[in-house]
PDB file of C-alpha atoms and ligand atoms in Angstrom:
ATOM      1  CA  UNK A   1       0.000   0.000   0.000  1.00 47.00           C
ATOM      2  CA  UNK A   2       1.440   3.395  -0.926  1.00 50.00           C
ATOM      3  CA  UNK A   3       1.658   6.242   1.551  1.00 47.00           C
ATOM      4  CA  UNK A   4      -0.620   8.236  -0.722  1.00 53.00           C
ATOM      5  CA  UNK A   5      -3.478   5.770  -0.550  1.00 89.00           C
ATOM      6  CA  UNK A   6      -3.181   5.625   3.222  1.00 95.00           C
ATOM      7  CA  UNK A   7      -3.324   9.418   3.334  1.00 96.00           C
ATOM      8  CA  UNK A   8      -6.389   9.392   1.097  1.00 96.00           C
ATOM      9  CA  UNK A   9      -8.132   6.809   3.236  1.00 97.00           C
ATOM     10  CA  UNK A  10      -7.304   8.701   6.419  1.00 98.00           C
ATOM     11  CA  UNK A  11      -8.682  11.872   4.879  1.00 97.00           C
ATOM     12  CA  UNK A  12     -11.853  10.100   3.712  1.00 97.00           C
ATOM     13  CA  UNK A  13     -12.513   8.533   7.130  1.00 98.00           C
ATOM     14  CA  UNK A  14     -11.965  11.915   8.782  1.00 98.00           C
ATOM     15  CA  UNK A  15     -14.502  13.440   6.390  1.00 98.00           C
ATOM     16  CA  UNK A  16     -17.062  10.718   7.130  1.00 98.00           C
ATOM     17  CA  UNK A  17     -16.600  11.328  10.836  1.00 98.00           C
ATOM     18  CA  UNK A  18     -16.957  15.125  10.588  1.00 98.00           C
ATOM     19  CA  UNK A  19     -19.986  14.730   8.316  1.00 98.00           C
ATOM     20  CA  UNK A  20     -21.631  12.280  10.732  1.00 98.00           C
ATOM     21  CA  UNK A  21     -21.009  14.643  13.663  1.00 98.00           C
ATOM     22  CA  UNK A  22     -22.477  17.516  11.735  1.00 98.00           C
ATOM     23  CA  UNK A  23     -25.610  15.553  10.714  1.00 98.00           C
ATOM     24  CA  UNK A  24     -26.105  14.613  14.373  1.00 97.00           C
ATOM     25  CA  UNK A  25     -25.604  18.233  15.514  1.00 98.00           C
ATOM     26  CA  UNK A  26     -22.588  17.154  17.492  1.00 98.00           C
ATOM     27  CA  UNK A  27     -19.464  19.195  18.148  1.00 98.00           C
ATOM     28  CA  UNK A  28     -16.564  18.714  15.747  1.00 97.00           C
ATOM     29  CA  UNK A  29     -14.177  16.198  17.298  1.00 97.00           C
ATOM     30  CA  UNK A  30     -16.705  14.794  19.783  1.00 98.00           C
ATOM     31  CA  UNK A  31     -16.352  11.388  18.110  1.00 98.00           C
ATOM     32  CA  UNK A  32     -12.744  10.194  17.966  1.00 98.00           C
ATOM     33  CA  UNK A  33     -11.055   7.824  15.581  1.00 98.00           C
ATOM     34  CA  UNK A  34      -9.501   4.663  16.975  1.00 98.00           C
ATOM     35  CA  UNK A  35      -7.376   3.119  14.210  1.00 98.00           C
ATOM     36  CA  UNK A  36      -7.785  -0.669  14.418  1.00 98.00           C
ATOM     37  CA  UNK A  37      -4.405  -1.956  13.322  1.00 98.00           C
ATOM     38  CA  UNK A  38      -4.672  -5.728  13.795  1.00 97.00           C
ATOM     39  CA  UNK A  39      -2.713  -7.629  11.153  1.00 96.00           C
ATOM     40  CA  UNK A  40      -1.179  -4.399   9.856  1.00 96.00           C
ATOM     41  CA  UNK A  41       2.615  -4.038   9.931  1.00 96.00           C
ATOM     42  CA  UNK A  42       4.245  -1.390  12.123  1.00 98.00           C
ATOM     43  CA  UNK A  43       5.217   0.588   9.021  1.00 97.00           C
ATOM     44  CA  UNK A  44       1.524   1.291   8.303  1.00 96.00           C
ATOM     45  CA  UNK A  45       0.963   2.483  11.857  1.00 98.00           C
ATOM     46  CA  UNK A  46       4.018   4.698  11.651  1.00 98.00           C
ATOM     47  CA  UNK A  47       2.728   6.199   8.403  1.00 97.00           C
ATOM     48  CA  UNK A  48      -0.659   6.897   9.982  1.00 97.00           C
ATOM     49  CA  UNK A  49       1.022   8.462  13.000  1.00 98.00           C
ATOM     50  CA  UNK A  50       2.907  10.765  10.639  1.00 98.00           C
ATOM     51  CA  UNK A  51      -0.490  11.846   9.271  1.00 97.00           C
ATOM     52  CA  UNK A  52      -1.640  12.741  12.784  1.00 98.00           C
ATOM     53  CA  UNK A  53      -3.190   9.572  14.268  1.00 98.00           C
ATOM     54  CA  UNK A  54      -2.212   8.681  17.857  1.00 98.00           C
ATOM     55  CA  UNK A  55      -4.780   6.137  19.071  1.00 98.00           C
ATOM     56  CA  UNK A  56      -4.430   2.553  17.858  1.00 98.00           C
ATOM     57  CA  UNK A  57      -6.522  -0.518  18.720  1.00 98.00           C
ATOM     58  CA  UNK A  58      -5.098  -4.039  18.788  1.00 98.00           C
ATOM     59  CA  UNK A  59      -6.882  -7.376  19.278  1.00 98.00           C
ATOM     60  CA  UNK A  60      -4.060  -9.829  19.925  1.00 98.00           C
ATOM     61  CA  UNK A  61      -1.526  -9.335  22.698  1.00 98.00           C
ATOM     62  CA  UNK A  62       1.472 -11.015  21.079  1.00 98.00           C
ATOM     63  CA  UNK A  63       1.040  -9.096  17.862  1.00 98.00           C
ATOM     64  CA  UNK A  64       0.583  -5.859  19.767  1.00 98.00           C
ATOM     65  CA  UNK A  65       3.707  -6.402  21.891  1.00 98.00           C
ATOM     66  CA  UNK A  66       5.876  -6.483  18.770  1.00 98.00           C
ATOM     67  CA  UNK A  67       4.394  -3.257  17.384  1.00 98.00           C
ATOM     68  CA  UNK A  68       4.551  -1.454  20.732  1.00 98.00           C
ATOM     69  CA  UNK A  69       8.272  -2.256  20.848  1.00 98.00           C
ATOM     70  CA  UNK A  70       8.896  -1.289  17.247  1.00 98.00           C
ATOM     71  CA  UNK A  71       7.040   2.005  17.642  1.00 98.00           C
ATOM     72  CA  UNK A  72       8.176   3.014  21.108  1.00 97.00           C
ATOM     73  CA  UNK A  73       9.881   6.119  19.725  1.00 98.00           C
ATOM     74  CA  UNK A  74       6.396   7.479  18.857  1.00 98.00           C
ATOM     75  CA  UNK A  75       3.919   9.054  21.242  1.00 96.00           C
ATOM     76  CA  UNK A  76       1.125   6.499  20.654  1.00 98.00           C
ATOM     77  CA  UNK A  77      -1.860   5.568  22.802  1.00 98.00           C
ATOM     78  CA  UNK A  78      -2.639   1.850  22.759  1.00 99.00           C
ATOM     79  CA  UNK A  79      -6.123   0.384  23.178  1.00 99.00           C
ATOM     80  CA  UNK A  80      -6.768  -3.312  23.729  1.00 98.00           C
ATOM     81  CA  UNK A  81     -10.020  -4.289  21.979  1.00 98.00           C
ATOM     82  CA  UNK A  82      -9.871  -8.099  21.683  1.00 97.00           C
ATOM     83  CA  UNK A  83     -10.990 -10.942  23.916  1.00 96.00           C
ATOM     84  CA  UNK A  84      -8.899 -10.917  27.082  1.00 97.00           C
ATOM     85  CA  UNK A  85      -7.896 -14.090  28.940  1.00 96.00           C
ATOM     86  CA  UNK A  86      -6.768 -14.193  32.549  1.00 97.00           C
ATOM     87  CA  UNK A  87      -3.204 -15.153  31.720  1.00 97.00           C
ATOM     88  CA  UNK A  88      -2.774 -12.026  29.562  1.00 98.00           C
ATOM     89  CA  UNK A  89      -3.949  -9.367  31.986  1.00 98.00           C
ATOM     90  CA  UNK A  90      -0.538  -8.454  33.476  1.00 98.00           C
ATOM     91  CA  UNK A  91       0.974  -7.604  30.090  1.00 98.00           C
ATOM     92  CA  UNK A  92      -2.129  -5.727  28.997  1.00 98.00           C
ATOM     93  CA  UNK A  93      -2.144  -3.729  32.255  1.00 98.00           C
ATOM     94  CA  UNK A  94       1.484  -2.739  31.686  1.00 98.00           C
ATOM     95  CA  UNK A  95       1.318  -1.840  27.985  1.00 98.00           C
ATOM     96  CA  UNK A  96      -2.064  -0.286  27.221  1.00 98.00           C
ATOM     97  CA  UNK A  97      -3.877   2.929  28.150  1.00 98.00           C
ATOM     98  CA  UNK A  98      -7.362   1.563  27.449  1.00 99.00           C
ATOM     99  CA  UNK A  99      -9.112  -1.819  27.484  1.00 99.00           C
ATOM    100  CA  UNK A 100     -12.460  -1.780  25.621  1.00 98.00           C
ATOM    101  CA  UNK A 101     -13.319  -5.458  26.069  1.00 98.00           C
ATOM    102  CA  UNK A 102     -13.744  -6.128  29.789  1.00 98.00           C
ATOM    103  CA  UNK A 103     -16.761  -8.377  30.285  1.00 97.00           C
ATOM    104  CA  UNK A 104     -16.297  -9.973  33.718  1.00 97.00           C
ATOM    105  CA  UNK A 105     -15.191  -8.918  37.166  1.00 98.00           C
ATOM    106  CA  UNK A 106     -12.260 -11.302  37.545  1.00 98.00           C
ATOM    107  CA  UNK A 107     -10.557  -9.735  34.533  1.00 98.00           C
ATOM    108  CA  UNK A 108     -11.136  -6.218  35.877  1.00 98.00           C
ATOM    109  CA  UNK A 109      -9.784  -7.176  39.319  1.00 98.00           C
ATOM    110  CA  UNK A 110      -6.643  -8.626  37.807  1.00 98.00           C
ATOM    111  CA  UNK A 111      -6.104  -5.548  35.619  1.00 99.00           C
ATOM    112  CA  UNK A 112      -6.500  -3.294  38.654  1.00 98.00           C
ATOM    113  CA  UNK A 113      -4.111  -5.353  40.794  1.00 98.00           C
ATOM    114  CA  UNK A 114      -1.552  -5.578  38.006  1.00 98.00           C
ATOM    115  CA  UNK A 115      -1.634  -1.981  36.763  1.00 98.00           C
ATOM    116  CA  UNK A 116       1.869  -0.621  37.459  1.00 98.00           C
ATOM    117  CA  UNK A 117       1.819   2.140  40.051  1.00 97.00           C
ATOM    118  CA  UNK A 118       3.904   4.507  37.969  1.00 97.00           C
ATOM    119  CA  UNK A 119       1.135   4.570  35.336  1.00 98.00           C
ATOM    120  CA  UNK A 120      -2.178   6.431  35.277  1.00 98.00           C
ATOM    121  CA  UNK A 121      -5.248   4.324  36.058  1.00 98.00           C
ATOM    122  CA  UNK A 122      -6.210   2.085  33.151  1.00 99.00           C
ATOM    123  CA  UNK A 123      -9.250   3.318  31.183  1.00 99.00           C
ATOM    124  CA  UNK A 124     -11.939   0.643  30.908  1.00 99.00           C
ATOM    125  CA  UNK A 125     -14.997   0.045  28.771  1.00 98.00           C
ATOM    126  CA  UNK A 126     -17.347  -2.825  29.541  1.00 98.00           C
ATOM    127  CA  UNK A 127     -18.228  -4.890  26.502  1.00 98.00           C
ATOM    128  CA  UNK A 128     -21.936  -5.661  26.268  1.00 97.00           C
ATOM    129  CA  UNK A 129     -23.304  -8.550  24.240  1.00 95.00           C
ATOM    130  CA  UNK A 130     -26.423  -7.154  22.613  1.00 90.00           C
ATOM    131  CA  UNK A 131     -29.167  -9.350  21.270  1.00 75.00           C
ATOM    132  CA  UNK A 132     -28.395 -11.174  18.042  1.00 66.00           C
ATOM    133  CA  UNK A 133     -24.687 -10.541  18.238  1.00 73.00           C
ATOM    134  CA  UNK A 134     -22.384 -13.071  16.583  1.00 68.00           C
ATOM    135  CA  UNK A 135     -19.549 -12.809  19.104  1.00 72.00           C
ATOM    136  CA  UNK A 136     -19.716 -14.721  22.368  1.00 78.00           C
ATOM    137  CA  UNK A 137     -17.859 -11.974  24.211  1.00 89.00           C
ATOM    138  CA  UNK A 138     -19.531  -9.358  26.334  1.00 95.00           C
ATOM    139  CA  UNK A 139     -21.622  -9.365  29.469  1.00 96.00           C
ATOM    140  CA  UNK A 140     -25.385  -9.610  29.206  1.00 95.00           C
ATOM    141  CA  UNK A 141     -27.433  -6.405  29.563  1.00 95.00           C
ATOM    142  CA  UNK A 142     -28.927  -7.913  32.752  1.00 95.00           C
ATOM    143  CA  UNK A 143     -25.503  -8.346  34.369  1.00 96.00           C
ATOM    144  CA  UNK A 144     -24.205  -4.957  33.284  1.00 98.00           C
ATOM    145  CA  UNK A 145     -25.264  -2.691  36.199  1.00 98.00           C
ATOM    146  CA  UNK A 146     -23.768  -4.949  38.868  1.00 98.00           C
ATOM    147  CA  UNK A 147     -20.552  -5.368  36.895  1.00 98.00           C
ATOM    148  CA  UNK A 148     -20.291  -1.614  36.313  1.00 98.00           C
ATOM    149  CA  UNK A 149     -20.728  -0.728  39.991  1.00 98.00           C
ATOM    150  CA  UNK A 150     -18.103  -3.300  40.986  1.00 98.00           C
ATOM    151  CA  UNK A 151     -15.571  -2.211  38.363  1.00 98.00           C
ATOM    152  CA  UNK A 152     -16.076   1.453  39.272  1.00 98.00           C
ATOM    153  CA  UNK A 153     -14.751   0.633  42.780  1.00 98.00           C
ATOM    154  CA  UNK A 154     -11.437  -0.803  41.611  1.00 98.00           C
ATOM    155  CA  UNK A 155      -8.625   1.580  42.555  1.00 98.00           C
ATOM    156  CA  UNK A 156      -6.289   1.269  39.565  1.00 98.00           C
ATOM    157  CA  UNK A 157      -9.001   1.390  36.898  1.00 98.00           C
ATOM    158  CA  UNK A 158     -11.038   4.254  35.555  1.00 98.00           C
ATOM    159  CA  UNK A 159     -14.365   3.009  34.259  1.00 98.00           C
ATOM    160  CA  UNK A 160     -15.189   5.153  31.211  1.00 99.00           C
ATOM    161  CA  UNK A 161     -18.173   3.511  29.508  1.00 98.00           C
ATOM    162  CA  UNK A 162     -19.434   0.779  27.206  1.00 98.00           C
ATOM    163  CA  UNK A 163     -18.365  -1.048  24.078  1.00 98.00           C
ATOM    164  CA  UNK A 164     -20.308  -3.240  21.646  1.00 96.00           C
ATOM    165  CA  UNK A 165     -19.650  -5.153  18.483  1.00 93.00           C
ATOM    166  CA  UNK A 166     -23.131  -5.556  16.990  1.00 91.00           C
ATOM    167  CA  UNK A 167     -23.821  -7.651  13.927  1.00 85.00           C
ATOM    168  CA  UNK A 168     -23.700  -5.578  10.722  1.00 81.00           C
ATOM    169  CA  UNK A 169     -26.993  -3.863  10.009  1.00 79.00           C
ATOM    170  CA  UNK A 170     -28.424  -4.272  13.501  1.00 81.00           C
ATOM    171  CA  UNK A 171     -29.633  -0.694  13.519  1.00 75.00           C
ATOM    172  CA  UNK A 172     -31.056  -0.489  17.028  1.00 93.00           C
ATOM    173  CA  UNK A 173     -27.932  -1.816  18.758  1.00 94.00           C
ATOM    174  CA  UNK A 174     -26.241   1.576  18.946  1.00 96.00           C
ATOM    175  CA  UNK A 175     -29.209   3.305  20.522  1.00 96.00           C
ATOM    176  CA  UNK A 176     -29.605   0.380  22.953  1.00 96.00           C
ATOM    177  CA  UNK A 177     -26.008   0.779  24.085  1.00 97.00           C
ATOM    178  CA  UNK A 178     -26.464   4.552  24.427  1.00 98.00           C
ATOM    179  CA  UNK A 179     -29.567   3.966  26.583  1.00 98.00           C
ATOM    180  CA  UNK A 180     -27.618   1.570  28.807  1.00 98.00           C
ATOM    181  CA  UNK A 181     -24.912   4.187  29.292  1.00 98.00           C
ATOM    182  CA  UNK A 182     -27.517   6.814  30.176  1.00 98.00           C
ATOM    183  CA  UNK A 183     -29.009   4.540  32.831  1.00 98.00           C
ATOM    184  CA  UNK A 184     -25.603   3.883  34.371  1.00 98.00           C
ATOM    185  CA  UNK A 185     -24.785   7.596  34.362  1.00 98.00           C
ATOM    186  CA  UNK A 186     -27.450   8.284  36.988  1.00 98.00           C
ATOM    187  CA  UNK A 187     -25.267   6.324  39.468  1.00 98.00           C
ATOM    188  CA  UNK A 188     -21.910   6.810  37.729  1.00 98.00           C
ATOM    189  CA  UNK A 189     -21.979  10.333  36.241  1.00 98.00           C
ATOM    190  CA  UNK A 190     -18.289  10.204  35.355  1.00 98.00           C
ATOM    191  CA  UNK A 191     -18.933   7.722  32.526  1.00 98.00           C
ATOM    192  CA  UNK A 192     -18.332   9.477  29.209  1.00 98.00           C
ATOM    193  CA  UNK A 193     -17.500   6.835  26.592  1.00 98.00           C
ATOM    194  CA  UNK A 194     -19.355   4.816  23.956  1.00 98.00           C
ATOM    195  CA  UNK A 195     -17.028   2.669  21.864  1.00 98.00           C
ATOM    196  CA  UNK A 196     -19.117   1.602  18.867  1.00 97.00           C
ATOM    197  CA  UNK A 197     -19.152   1.757  15.088  1.00 96.00           C
ATOM    198  CA  UNK A 198     -16.724   0.202  12.594  1.00 96.00           C
ATOM    199  CA  UNK A 199     -15.890   0.806   8.930  1.00 96.00           C
ATOM    200  CA  UNK A 200     -19.332  -0.184   7.653  1.00 95.00           C
ATOM    201  CA  UNK A 201     -21.463   1.589  10.243  1.00 95.00           C
ATOM    202  CA  UNK A 202     -19.659   4.563  11.713  1.00 96.00           C
ATOM    203  CA  UNK A 203     -22.473   6.945  10.675  1.00 97.00           C
ATOM    204  CA  UNK A 204     -25.326   5.344  12.659  1.00 96.00           C
ATOM    205  CA  UNK A 205     -22.933   4.860  15.583  1.00 97.00           C
ATOM    206  CA  UNK A 206     -22.029   8.565  15.629  1.00 97.00           C
ATOM    207  CA  UNK A 207     -25.712   9.473  15.264  1.00 97.00           C
ATOM    208  CA  UNK A 208     -26.411   7.397  18.402  1.00 97.00           C
ATOM    209  CA  UNK A 209     -23.591   9.014  20.394  1.00 98.00           C
ATOM    210  CA  UNK A 210     -20.370   7.064  19.747  1.00 98.00           C
ATOM    211  CA  UNK A 211     -17.279   8.725  21.240  1.00 98.00           C
ATOM    212  CA  UNK A 212     -14.795   6.182  19.820  1.00 98.00           C
ATOM    213  CA  UNK A 213     -15.367   4.663  16.398  1.00 98.00           C
ATOM    214  CA  UNK A 214     -13.087   1.677  15.811  1.00 98.00           C
ATOM    215  CA  UNK A 215     -12.020   1.695  12.178  1.00 98.00           C
ATOM    216  CA  UNK A 216      -9.792  -0.844  10.449  1.00 97.00           C
ATOM    217  CA  UNK A 217     -10.650  -1.673   6.847  1.00 96.00           C
ATOM    218  CA  UNK A 218     -11.694   1.824   5.784  1.00 96.00           C
ATOM    219  CA  UNK A 219      -8.284   3.138   6.895  1.00 97.00           C
ATOM    220  CA  UNK A 220      -5.856   0.397   5.983  1.00 95.00           C
ATOM    221  CA  UNK A 221      -7.705  -1.547   3.287  1.00 89.00           C
ATOM    222  CA  UNK A 222      -8.583  -5.226   3.591  1.00 84.00           C
ATOM    223  CA  UNK A 223      -6.575  -7.292   6.055  1.00 80.00           C
ATOM    224  CA  UNK A 224      -4.634 -10.365   4.924  1.00 71.00           C
TER     225      UNK A 224
HETATM  226  C1  PLP B 301     -11.480  -5.626  13.576  1.00 93.94           C
HETATM  227  C2  PLP B 301     -12.259  -4.848  14.569  1.00 93.94           C
HETATM  228  C3  PLP B 301     -12.737  -3.555  14.273  1.00 93.94           C
HETATM  229  C4  PLP B 301     -12.555  -2.879  12.924  1.00 93.94           C
HETATM  230  O1  PLP B 301     -13.362  -3.454  11.957  1.00 93.94           O
HETATM  231  P1  PLP B 301     -13.386  -2.870  10.463  1.00 93.94           P
HETATM  232  O2  PLP B 301     -14.646  -3.415   9.904  1.00 93.94           O
HETATM  233  O3  PLP B 301     -12.162  -3.392   9.782  1.00 93.94           O
HETATM  234  O4  PLP B 301     -13.389  -1.397  10.534  1.00 93.94           O
HETATM  235  C5  PLP B 301     -13.401  -2.871  15.276  1.00 93.94           C
HETATM  236  N1  PLP B 301     -13.587  -3.403  16.495  1.00 93.94           N
HETATM  237  C6  PLP B 301     -13.155  -4.625  16.823  1.00 93.94           C
HETATM  238  C7  PLP B 301     -13.399  -5.142  18.190  1.00 93.94           C
HETATM  239  C8  PLP B 301     -12.481  -5.389  15.863  1.00 93.94           C
HETATM  240  O5  PLP B 301     -12.062  -6.612  16.200  1.00 93.94           O
END
């Protein structure tokens, strides 16, 4: 992929985002771009950084560790967005600024205990499994309030909001997630984050209130 086509894609995604904000009467920049860089080489991330992108999302720890090392001269912010197993929490707590995919208390407790003290609290989104979703990850909507109140107590985490990965075309999922956040905000007013929307559906996600859209294909082209 040439640097030019990456620049064009980055520009086009930025335009889609600004347009979606404007159609939703939202402030410019109120929805942020998380570049999903799984299966992309470090050189593509470096090129995107040079165009102005700082936040990158990775799904697989081992793959991410290599890129974090290779790009440690850059001022990047790393987000973990994949399924997270118990035996990976220590590395994730030490390397990332955000985890979007927490779906059970034991994982949150481990992340809190293992977050190095020299670092800021780890930003957390709880992944919710909405109806009809293909993925098995995510807590159920019924379990969400209890999980949220428990995670909000953990000292080395900062609970920020909710994440979902709805099946393509499930149009009500984004507004459902936004409603769940609103309910939680009556007890947890500090929550400010909705991580939702991917390449195919960033517009309805922004219309429903997304604050992070997680974009891979539209930025980097199809993955191998
Ligand atoms: C791969 C992935 C994305 C990006 O999907 P695209 O359709 O390539 O934009 C977003 N979120 C998660 C959790 C992913 O795994």
